[in-house]
CSV table of C-alpha atoms and ligand atoms in Angstrom, one decimal:
chain,number,residue,atom,x,y,z
I,306,MET,CA,1.9,5.3,9.6
I,307,THR,CA,2.8,7.4,6.6
I,308,GLU,CA,-0.3,7.4,4.0
I,309,LEU,CA,-0.1,6.2,1.0
I,310,PRO,CA,-1.9,7.9,-2.0
I,311,PRO,CA,-4.6,5.9,-3.2
I,312,LEU,CA,-3.7,5.8,-6.9
I,313,GLY,CA,-0.2,6.3,-8.0
I,314,ILE,CA,1.4,6.5,-11.7
I,315,GLY,CA,2.7,3.3,-12.9
I,316,THR,CA,6.0,3.4,-15.2
I,317,TRP,CA,7.2,0.0,-16.3
I,318,GLN,CA,8.2,-0.3,-19.9
I,319,ASN,CA,7.8,3.6,-20.3
I,320,THR,CA,11.3,4.0,-21.5
I,321,ASP,CA,11.3,6.7,-23.7
I,322,PRO,CA,12.7,9.2,-22.6
I,323,GLU,CA,9.8,12.3,-23.0
I,324,ALA,CA,7.1,10.2,-22.8
I,325,CYS,CA,8.1,9.1,-19.9
I,326,ALA,CA,8.9,12.7,-18.1
I,327,SER,CA,5.6,13.5,-19.6
I,328,ALA,CA,3.5,11.5,-18.2
I,329,VAL,CA,5.1,11.8,-14.6
I,330,ALA,CA,4.6,15.7,-15.0
I,331,THR,CA,1.2,15.5,-16.2
I,332,ALA,CA,0.1,12.9,-13.4
I,333,LEU,CA,1.3,15.0,-10.8
I,334,ASP,CA,0.0,18.6,-11.9
I,335,LEU,CA,-3.4,16.6,-12.1
I,336,GLY,CA,-3.1,15.6,-8.7
I,337,TYR,CA,-1.5,12.3,-8.5
I,338,ARG,CA,1.0,12.0,-5.4
I,339,HIS,CA,2.6,8.7,-5.7
I,340,VAL,CA,5.2,7.6,-8.2
I,341,ASP,CA,6.1,4.4,-8.7
I,342,THR,CA,9.6,2.9,-10.8
I,343,ALA,CA,12.0,0.4,-10.4
I,344,GLU,CA,15.9,0.4,-11.0
I,345,ILE,CA,15.6,-2.1,-13.8
I,346,TYR,CA,12.8,-0.4,-15.4
I,347,GLY,CA,16.2,1.5,-16.9
I,348,ASN,CA,14.2,4.6,-16.4
I,349,GLU,CA,15.1,6.4,-13.2
I,350,GLU,CA,16.6,9.9,-14.9
I,351,HIS,CA,13.1,10.0,-16.9
I,352,VAL,CA,11.3,9.9,-13.9
I,353,GLY,CA,12.9,12.3,-12.1
I,354,ASP,CA,12.9,14.6,-14.9
I,355,GLY,CA,9.2,14.3,-14.3
I,356,LEU,CA,9.5,15.2,-10.9
I,357,ALA,CA,11.5,18.1,-11.5
I,358,ARG,CA,9.4,19.6,-14.3
I,359,SER,CA,6.0,19.6,-12.5
I,360,ALA,CA,5.2,22.0,-10.4
I,361,VAL,CA,4.6,19.9,-7.2
I,362,ASP,CA,7.5,19.8,-4.5
I,363,ARG,CA,9.5,17.1,-3.8
I,364,GLU,CA,7.8,16.6,-0.3
I,365,ASP,CA,4.7,16.6,-1.5
I,366,VAL,CA,5.2,13.1,-3.7
I,367,PHE,CA,5.2,9.8,-2.9
I,368,LEU,CA,8.9,8.0,-4.7
I,369,ALA,CA,8.9,4.3,-4.5
I,370,THR,CA,11.7,2.7,-6.5
I,371,LYS,CA,12.9,-1.0,-6.5
I,372,VAL,CA,15.8,-3.7,-6.2
I,373,HIS,CA,16.1,-6.6,-8.0
I,374,SER,CA,18.2,-9.5,-8.0
I,375,ASP,CA,18.5,-10.0,-11.6
I,376,SER,CA,19.9,-6.2,-12.2
I,377,THR,CA,21.8,-5.5,-9.5
I,378,GLY,CA,21.9,-8.0,-7.4
I,379,LEU,CA,20.4,-8.3,-3.8
I,380,THR,CA,23.2,-8.9,-1.4
I,381,TYR,CA,23.7,-6.3,1.7
I,382,ASP,CA,26.2,-4.2,-0.6
I,383,ASP,CA,24.2,-4.3,-3.8
I,384,VAL,CA,21.1,-2.6,-2.0
I,385,ILE,CA,23.2,-0.4,-0.3
I,386,GLU,CA,25.1,0.9,-3.8
I,387,THR,CA,21.5,0.0,-6.0
I,388,ALA,CA,19.4,2.5,-3.6
I,389,ARG,CA,22.3,5.7,-3.6
I,390,GLY,CA,22.1,5.3,-7.2
I,391,SER,CA,18.6,5.9,-7.4
I,392,LEU,CA,18.9,8.8,-5.5
I,393,ASP,CA,21.0,10.3,-8.1
I,394,ARG,CA,19.2,8.9,-11.1
I,395,LEU,CA,16.1,10.4,-9.9
I,396,GLY,CA,17.9,13.6,-8.7
I,397,VAL,CA,16.4,13.3,-5.0
I,398,ASP,CA,17.5,13.5,-2.0
I,399,TYR,CA,15.5,10.5,-0.2
I,400,LEU,CA,13.0,8.0,-1.3
I,401,ASP,CA,9.5,7.4,0.0
I,402,LEU,CA,9.8,3.7,-0.4
I,403,LEU,CA,12.7,1.0,-1.0
I,404,TYR,CA,10.8,-2.2,-2.5
I,405,VAL,CA,13.0,-5.5,-2.7
I,406,HIS,CA,11.8,-6.4,-6.3
I,407,TRP,CA,11.1,-10.0,-6.2
I,408,PRO,CA,12.0,-12.8,-3.6
I,409,THR,CA,14.3,-14.3,-6.1
I,410,GLY,CA,17.6,-15.1,-6.6
I,411,ASP,CA,20.3,-13.7,-4.6
I,412,TYR,CA,17.8,-12.8,-1.9
I,413,ALA,CA,18.1,-13.6,1.6
I,414,PRO,CA,16.2,-12.2,4.4
I,415,GLY,CA,19.2,-12.0,6.7
I,416,GLU,CA,21.9,-10.7,4.2
I,417,THR,CA,19.3,-8.9,2.4
I,418,LEU,CA,16.9,-6.9,4.9
I,419,PRO,CA,19.8,-5.2,7.4
I,420,ALA,CA,20.4,-3.2,4.2
I,421,TYR,CA,16.9,-1.7,4.0
I,422,ASP,CA,16.8,-1.1,7.8
I,423,ASP,CA,20.3,0.5,7.3
I,424,LEU,CA,19.1,2.9,4.6
I,425,VAL,CA,16.5,3.9,6.9
I,426,ASP,CA,18.6,4.9,9.1
I,427,GLU,CA,20.5,6.7,6.6
I,428,GLY,CA,17.8,8.8,5.5
I,429,VAL,CA,18.0,7.2,2.2
I,430,THR,CA,14.6,5.8,2.2
I,431,ARG,CA,11.7,6.7,4.7
I,432,ASN,CA,10.0,3.3,4.3
I,433,VAL,CA,11.0,-0.3,3.3
I,434,GLY,CA,8.9,-2.7,1.1
I,435,VAL,CA,8.4,-5.5,-0.9
I,436,SER,CA,6.9,-6.9,-4.1
I,437,ASN,CA,5.3,-10.2,-5.2
I,438,PHE,CA,5.5,-12.1,-1.7
I,439,GLU,CA,3.6,-14.4,-0.2
I,440,PRO,CA,2.2,-13.9,3.0
I,441,ARG,CA,4.5,-16.0,4.5
I,442,GLN,CA,7.5,-14.2,3.0
I,443,VAL,CA,5.9,-11.1,4.0
I,444,GLU,CA,5.8,-12.8,7.8
I,445,ALA,CA,9.5,-13.8,7.5
I,446,ALA,CA,10.5,-10.5,6.2
I,447,MET,CA,8.8,-9.3,9.0
I,448,ASP,CA,10.7,-11.0,11.5
I,449,VAL,CA,14.3,-9.8,10.5
I,450,LEU,CA,13.4,-6.3,9.9
I,451,ASP,CA,13.6,-3.9,12.4
I,452,GLU,CA,11.8,-1.4,10.2
I,453,PRO,CA,7.8,-1.9,10.2
I,454,LEU,CA,6.6,-3.5,6.7
I,455,PHE,CA,5.2,-0.5,4.7
I,456,ALA,CA,3.9,-2.3,1.7
I,457,ASN,CA,3.6,-5.4,-0.5
I,458,GLN,CA,3.0,-4.9,-3.9
I,459,VAL,CA,1.7,-7.4,-6.1
I,460,GLU,CA,-0.1,-8.2,-9.2
I,461,MET,CA,-4.0,-7.3,-8.2
I,462,HIS,CA,-7.5,-6.7,-10.1
I,463,PRO,CA,-10.7,-8.0,-10.9
I,464,LEU,CA,-9.5,-11.0,-12.9
I,465,LEU,CA,-6.7,-11.9,-10.1
I,466,GLN,CA,-8.6,-10.7,-6.3
I,467,GLN,CA,-6.0,-11.6,-4.2
I,468,GLU,CA,-8.3,-12.4,-0.9
I,469,GLU,CA,-5.7,-14.0,1.0
I,470,LEU,CA,-3.4,-11.2,0.3
I,471,VAL,CA,-5.7,-8.2,1.1
I,472,ALA,CA,-7.0,-10.0,4.4
I,473,HIS,CA,-3.2,-10.4,5.3
I,474,ALA,CA,-2.1,-6.5,4.7
I,475,GLN,CA,-5.2,-5.3,6.6
I,476,GLU,CA,-4.8,-7.8,9.5
I,477,HIS,CA,-0.9,-6.8,9.7
I,478,ASP,CA,-1.4,-3.2,8.8
I,479,TYR,CA,0.7,-2.5,5.8
I,480,TYR,CA,-0.5,-1.8,2.5
I,481,LEU,CA,-0.9,-3.9,-0.8
I,482,VAL,CA,-0.2,-2.0,-3.8
I,483,ALA,CA,-1.8,-3.4,-6.8
I,484,TYR,CA,0.2,-3.5,-9.7
I,485,SER,CA,-0.9,-4.5,-13.0
I,486,PRO,CA,-4.2,-2.9,-12.0
I,487,LEU,CA,-5.9,-2.9,-15.3
I,488,ALA,CA,-4.8,-6.5,-16.3
I,489,ARG,CA,-2.7,-5.0,-18.4
I,490,GLY,CA,-5.8,-4.0,-20.7
I,491,ASP,CA,-7.9,-7.1,-20.1
I,492,VAL,CA,-10.1,-5.6,-18.0
I,493,PHE,CA,-11.9,-4.0,-21.0
I,494,ASP,CA,-13.0,-7.5,-22.4
I,495,VAL,CA,-14.9,-8.1,-18.8
I,496,PRO,CA,-18.4,-8.5,-19.4
I,497,GLU,CA,-19.3,-8.0,-15.3
I,498,VAL,CA,-16.8,-4.6,-15.8
I,499,SER,CA,-18.7,-3.9,-18.8
I,500,GLU,CA,-21.9,-4.2,-17.0
I,501,VAL,CA,-20.5,-1.5,-14.0
I,502,ALA,CA,-18.8,0.9,-16.2
I,503,GLU,CA,-22.2,0.8,-18.1
I,504,LYS,CA,-24.4,1.9,-15.4
I,505,HIS,CA,-22.0,4.6,-14.2
I,506,GLY,CA,-21.4,5.9,-17.5
I,507,VAL,CA,-17.6,5.4,-16.8
I,508,SER,CA,-14.9,3.2,-18.5
I,509,GLU,CA,-13.6,0.2,-17.5
I,510,ALA,CA,-10.7,1.0,-16.3
I,511,GLN,CA,-12.3,3.4,-13.6
I,512,VAL,CA,-14.3,0.6,-12.3
I,513,SER,CA,-11.3,-1.4,-11.9
I,514,LEU,CA,-9.0,1.1,-9.9
I,515,ALA,CA,-12.5,1.9,-8.2
I,516,TRP,CA,-13.2,-1.4,-6.2
I,517,LEU,CA,-9.3,-1.5,-5.7
I,518,THR,CA,-8.9,1.5,-4.0
I,519,GLN,CA,-12.5,0.9,-2.1
I,520,LYS,CA,-10.6,-1.4,0.0
I,521,ASP,CA,-9.0,-1.0,3.2
I,522,ASN,CA,-5.4,-1.1,2.8
I,523,VAL,CA,-5.1,-1.4,-0.7
I,524,VAL,CA,-4.0,1.4,-3.4
I,525,ALA,CA,-3.5,1.4,-7.5
I,526,ILE,CA,-0.9,1.7,-9.7
I,527,PRO,CA,-1.8,1.3,-13.3
I,528,LYS,CA,0.5,3.0,-16.1
I,529,ALA,CA,-0.6,4.8,-18.7
I,530,THR,CA,1.3,7.3,-20.7
I,531,SER,CA,-1.6,9.4,-22.9
I,532,ARG,CA,-2.9,12.2,-20.5
I,533,GLU,CA,-6.5,10.9,-21.6
I,534,HIS,CA,-5.3,7.7,-20.0
I,535,ILE,CA,-4.1,9.3,-17.2
I,536,GLU,CA,-7.1,11.6,-16.5
I,537,ASP,CA,-9.5,8.5,-17.1
I,538,ASN,CA,-8.1,6.9,-14.2
I,539,TRP,CA,-7.4,9.8,-12.0
I,540,ALA,CA,-11.5,9.9,-12.3
I,541,SER,CA,-11.7,6.7,-10.6
I,542,LEU,CA,-11.2,8.5,-7.5
I,543,ASP,CA,-14.3,10.0,-7.6
I,544,LEU,CA,-16.3,6.8,-9.0
I,545,GLU,CA,-18.4,5.4,-5.8
I,546,LEU,CA,-19.0,1.4,-6.4
I,547,ASP,CA,-22.0,0.3,-4.7
I,548,ASP,CA,-22.5,-3.0,-2.6
I,549,GLU,CA,-24.1,-4.4,-5.7
I,550,ASP,CA,-21.3,-3.1,-7.9
I,551,VAL,CA,-18.9,-4.6,-5.6
I,552,ALA,CA,-20.6,-8.0,-5.6
I,553,THR,CA,-20.8,-7.9,-9.6
I,554,ILE,CA,-17.1,-7.6,-9.5
I,555,ASP,CA,-16.2,-9.7,-6.6
I,556,ASP,CA,-18.4,-12.8,-7.9
I,557,ILE,CA,-15.8,-12.9,-11.1
I,558,GLU,CA,-13.7,-16.0,-10.7
I,559,ARG,CA,-10.8,-16.0,-12.4
I,560,GLU,CA,-7.0,-16.3,-11.5
I,561,ASP,CA,-5.4,-15.1,-14.4
I,562,ARG,CA,-1.9,-14.2,-14.0
I,563,HIS,CA,-0.1,-11.7,-15.9
I,564,LEU,CA,3.5,-12.0,-14.2
I,565,ASP,CA,4.9,-15.4,-12.8
I,566,HIS,CA,8.4,-15.7,-12.0
I,567,ASP,CA,8.5,-19.2,-12.6
I,568,LYS,CA,6.7,-19.0,-16.1
I,569,GLY,CA,8.4,-14.9,-16.9
I,570,PRO,CA,8.4,-12.6,-18.0
I,571,TRP,CA,9.1,-11.7,-14.9
I,572,ASN,CA,11.9,-8.7,-14.9
I,573,GLN,CA,9.3,-6.3,-14.2
Q,310,NAP,P1,-1.4,-2.3,-16.4
Q,310,NAP,O1,-1.3,-0.7,-15.3
Q,310,NAP,O2,-2.4,-3.0,-15.9
Q,310,NAP,O3,-1.8,-1.5,-17.5
Q,310,NAP,C1,-1.4,-0.6,-18.1
Q,310,NAP,C2,-1.9,-0.2,-19.7
Q,310,NAP,O4,-3.3,-0.3,-20.0
Q,310,NAP,C3,-1.0,0.6,-20.7
Q,310,NAP,O5,-1.1,-0.2,-22.0
Q,310,NAP,C4,-1.5,1.4,-20.9
Q,310,NAP,O6,-1.4,2.6,-22.0
Q,310,NAP,C5,-3.0,1.2,-20.2
Q,310,NAP,N1,-3.7,2.1,-19.8
Q,310,NAP,C6,-3.8,2.8,-18.6
Q,310,NAP,N2,-4.7,3.6,-18.5
Q,310,NAP,C7,-6.2,3.2,-19.3
Q,310,NAP,C8,-6.9,3.7,-19.9
Q,310,NAP,N3,-7.5,4.9,-18.9
Q,310,NAP,N4,-7.5,3.2,-20.5
Q,310,NAP,C9,-7.4,2.7,-21.6
Q,310,NAP,N5,-6.1,2.3,-21.3
Q,310,NAP,C10,-5.2,2.1,-20.3
Q,310,NAP,O7,-0.1,-2.4,-16.1
Q,310,NAP,P2,1.3,-2.5,-15.7
Q,310,NAP,O8,1.8,-1.7,-16.5
Q,310,NAP,O9,1.7,-3.6,-16.2
Q,310,NAP,O10,1.5,-2.2,-14.3
Q,310,NAP,C11,1.4,-0.6,-13.7
Q,310,NAP,C12,2.5,-0.5,-12.7
Q,310,NAP,O11,2.7,-1.1,-12.0
Q,310,NAP,C13,3.6,-0.6,-13.7
Q,310,NAP,O12,3.5,0.6,-14.8
Q,310,NAP,C14,4.7,-0.5,-12.7
Q,310,NAP,O13,5.1,0.6,-12.2
Q,310,NAP,C15,4.3,-1.6,-11.8
Q,310,NAP,N6,4.3,-3.1,-12.0
Q,310,NAP,C16,5.2,-3.7,-11.0
Q,310,NAP,C17,5.6,-5.2,-10.8
Q,310,NAP,C18,6.5,-6.0,-9.7
Q,310,NAP,O14,6.6,-6.9,-9.9
Q,310,NAP,N7,6.4,-4.8,-8.7
Q,310,NAP,C19,5.4,-5.5,-12.0
Q,310,NAP,C20,4.5,-5.2,-13.1
Q,310,NAP,C21,4.0,-3.8,-12.9
Q,310,NAP,P3,-0.7,3.6,-21.9
Q,310,NAP,O15,0.5,3.5,-21.4
Q,310,NAP,O16,-0.5,3.7,-23.9
Q,310,NAP,O17,-1.7,4.9,-21.6
């Protein structure tokens, strides 16, 4: 299986052309090798500009995008057309990973997923992923796909620990990609996270990211726009949490979900 870099740069809501291209290029030049976007974010061109602007070669970057039922649709033809469009918008000749963005709307495993298999055969994407899937939905997708399922991208952070999905990903050996890994900024207001951060003299962001990326099969994709935030998050890879730190975070018993398809906002 291709190795997925432990930390990626998220780009949702980074729609300003210059800010988005600059964040992607800054991240790549600092060492990030995983970039996350989606057709529905409306910023694939800007992400592509950032890739082109950076000194890093395309082959050294893991580039992921997504197809959403609410934007382009998830019928067989929609997926094929959208993925080919993503190549144009990003200015690349292949994707490393193409996700089903949400299992909603016109998503139907038998109709949608064969398009993903065919896009691998065509060389449009190297891997197939899903996002916002429960374990039973992951298993249904695995039953239909010819390709191995590479990743499931879900909301995950110290306030939403996703134990069941982590165990499922480890058992079936796919990646769990943690989105909103800073709980959209809420991790800065959690006493347990601050306690561990103070002990190590680092930011709460670093603690949250290290707690995620120290788990087998889990990687994180914090969104950051400023160089300061992009650097701070990258430094989490040098932070080693000990068993006591991990237990302190594990013991937080909250289920704070920021995104819920039924409650919105969900077009992420
Ligand atoms: P997030 O990464 O948890 O939080 C982003 C927020 O934290 C931004 O306001 C950012 O500010 C700030 N931030 C970043 N690093 C920081 C630091 N070191 N110190 C202080 N503040 C910091 O939330 P997210 O954007 O929801 O999730 C990350 C990515 O996951 C998205 O961008 C997207 O790529 C993906 N995602 C996927 C789905 C899905 O359905 N598959 C849903 C949501 C998100 P600045 O931007 O000002 O730096």
